[in-house]
Tab-separated table of C-alpha atoms in Angstrom:
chain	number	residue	atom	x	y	z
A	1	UNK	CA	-19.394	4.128	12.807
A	2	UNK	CA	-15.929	3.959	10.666
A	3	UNK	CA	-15.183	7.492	8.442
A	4	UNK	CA	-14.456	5.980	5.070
A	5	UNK	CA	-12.571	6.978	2.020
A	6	UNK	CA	-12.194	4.926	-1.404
A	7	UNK	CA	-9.087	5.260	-3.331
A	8	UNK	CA	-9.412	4.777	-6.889
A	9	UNK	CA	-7.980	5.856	-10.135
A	10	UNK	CA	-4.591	4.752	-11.333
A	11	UNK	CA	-3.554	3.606	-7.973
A	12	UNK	CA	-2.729	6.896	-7.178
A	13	UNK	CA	-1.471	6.438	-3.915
A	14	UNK	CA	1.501	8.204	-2.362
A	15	UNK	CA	1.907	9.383	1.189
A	16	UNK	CA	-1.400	9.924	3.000
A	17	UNK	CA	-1.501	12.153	6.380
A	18	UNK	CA	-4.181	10.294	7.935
A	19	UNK	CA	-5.749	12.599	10.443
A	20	UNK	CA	-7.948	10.208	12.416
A	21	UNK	CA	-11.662	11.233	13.471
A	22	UNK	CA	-11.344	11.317	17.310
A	23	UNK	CA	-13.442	8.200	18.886
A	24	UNK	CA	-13.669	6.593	14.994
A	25	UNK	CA	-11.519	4.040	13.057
A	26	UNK	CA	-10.754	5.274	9.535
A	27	UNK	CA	-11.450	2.664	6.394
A	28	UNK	CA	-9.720	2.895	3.364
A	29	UNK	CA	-10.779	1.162	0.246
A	30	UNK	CA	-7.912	0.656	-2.120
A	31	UNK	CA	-8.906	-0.041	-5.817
A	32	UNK	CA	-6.153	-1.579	-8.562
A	33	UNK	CA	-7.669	0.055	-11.712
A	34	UNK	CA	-4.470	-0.297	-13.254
A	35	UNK	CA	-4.161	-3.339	-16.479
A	36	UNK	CA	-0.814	-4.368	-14.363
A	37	UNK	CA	-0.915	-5.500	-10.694
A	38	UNK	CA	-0.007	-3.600	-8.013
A	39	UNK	CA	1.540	-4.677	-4.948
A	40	UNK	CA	-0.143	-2.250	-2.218
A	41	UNK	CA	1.554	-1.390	1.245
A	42	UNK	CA	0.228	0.251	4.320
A	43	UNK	CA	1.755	1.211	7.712
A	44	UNK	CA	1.346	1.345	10.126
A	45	UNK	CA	-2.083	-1.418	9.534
A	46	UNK	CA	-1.782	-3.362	6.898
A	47	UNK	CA	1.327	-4.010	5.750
A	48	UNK	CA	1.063	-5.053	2.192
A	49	UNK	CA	-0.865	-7.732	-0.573
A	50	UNK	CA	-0.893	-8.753	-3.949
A	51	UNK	CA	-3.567	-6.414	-5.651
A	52	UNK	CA	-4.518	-7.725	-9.347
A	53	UNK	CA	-6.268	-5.541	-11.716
A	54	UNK	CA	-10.379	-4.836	-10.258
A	55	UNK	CA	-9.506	-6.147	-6.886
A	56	UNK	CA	-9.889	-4.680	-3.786
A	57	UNK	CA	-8.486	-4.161	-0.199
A	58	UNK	CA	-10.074	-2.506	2.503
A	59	UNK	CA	-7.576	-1.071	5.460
A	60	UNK	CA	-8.632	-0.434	8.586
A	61	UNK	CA	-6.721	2.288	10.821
A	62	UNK	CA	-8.114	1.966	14.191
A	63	UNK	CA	-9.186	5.255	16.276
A	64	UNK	CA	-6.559	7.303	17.860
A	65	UNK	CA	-4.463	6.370	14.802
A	66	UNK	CA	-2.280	9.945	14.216
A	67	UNK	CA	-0.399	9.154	10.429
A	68	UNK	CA	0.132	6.399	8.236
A	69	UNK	CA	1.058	5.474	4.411
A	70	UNK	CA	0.061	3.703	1.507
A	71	UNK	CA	1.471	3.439	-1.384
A	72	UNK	CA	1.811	1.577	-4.594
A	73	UNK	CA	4.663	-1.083	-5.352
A	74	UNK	CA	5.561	-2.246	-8.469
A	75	UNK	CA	8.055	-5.120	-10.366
A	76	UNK	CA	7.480	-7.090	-7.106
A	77	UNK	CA	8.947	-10.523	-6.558
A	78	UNK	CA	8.366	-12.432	-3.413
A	79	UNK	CA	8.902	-16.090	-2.324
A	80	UNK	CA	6.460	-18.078	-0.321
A	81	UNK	CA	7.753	-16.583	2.779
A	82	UNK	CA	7.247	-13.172	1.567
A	83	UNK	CA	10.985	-11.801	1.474
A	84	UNK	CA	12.040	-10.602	-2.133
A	85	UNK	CA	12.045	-7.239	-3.230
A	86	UNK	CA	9.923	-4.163	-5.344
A	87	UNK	CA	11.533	-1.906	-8.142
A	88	UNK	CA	9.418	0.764	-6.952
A	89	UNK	CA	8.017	1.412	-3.094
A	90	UNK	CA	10.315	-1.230	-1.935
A	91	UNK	CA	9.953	-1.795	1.948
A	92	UNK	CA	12.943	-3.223	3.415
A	93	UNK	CA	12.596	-7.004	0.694
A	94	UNK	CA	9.071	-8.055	2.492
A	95	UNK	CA	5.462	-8.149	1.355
A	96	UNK	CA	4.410	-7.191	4.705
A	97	UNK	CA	5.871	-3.751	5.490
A	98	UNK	CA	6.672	-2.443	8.754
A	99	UNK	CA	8.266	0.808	7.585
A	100	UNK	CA	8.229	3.442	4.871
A	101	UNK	CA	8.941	2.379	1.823
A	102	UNK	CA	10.396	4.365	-0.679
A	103	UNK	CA	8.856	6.816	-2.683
A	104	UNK	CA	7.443	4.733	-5.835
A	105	UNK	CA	8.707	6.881	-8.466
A	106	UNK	CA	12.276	5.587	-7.018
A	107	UNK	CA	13.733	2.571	-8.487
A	108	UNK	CA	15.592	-0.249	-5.850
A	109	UNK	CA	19.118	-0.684	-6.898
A	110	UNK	CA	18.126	-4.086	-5.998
């Protein structure tokens, strides 16, 4: 059985230690409450999606898994083959992240 934690709120979500539960994956439910979308990111499962207002994503951080992050991006732009770029949380110009981003309360000089 998966531990499981729900993240809700204003998409409060800045860097998370994830301590994983020896033998257990860890599931995180991520929550957009906000009236603006949100363009979530997650390493190092996950990598990032599209989150409109209401919806949800649930991340899954298999067993053994020591640290991740997930954080909020906003002012997104991406084409279909997801390069572009964030003015906050930006990950490198992708949608699907493979590295810290930076913090959100940072604006890209992009």
């Amino acid at each position: 059985m998966a531990a499981s934690v729900t993240i809700v709120g204003s998409f409060l979500l800045a860097a998370l230690d994830l301590l994983a539960v020896v033998g257990e994956a860890a599931v995180f439910t991520v929550v957009n409450q906000c009236a603006f979308t949100v363009w979530a990111a997650s390493v190092p499962v996950g990598g990032g999606r599209q989150l409109n207002r209401g919806e949800t994503w649930l991340i899954t951080a298999p067993a053994g898994t020591t640290a991740a992050r997930i954080w909020a991006r906003t002012g997104c732009q991406f084409d279909a083959s997801g390069r572009g770029s964030c003015r906050t949380g930006d990950c490198g110009g992708v949608l699907q992240c493979a590295g810290y981003g930076r913090a959100p309360n940072r604006r890209s000089s992009r």
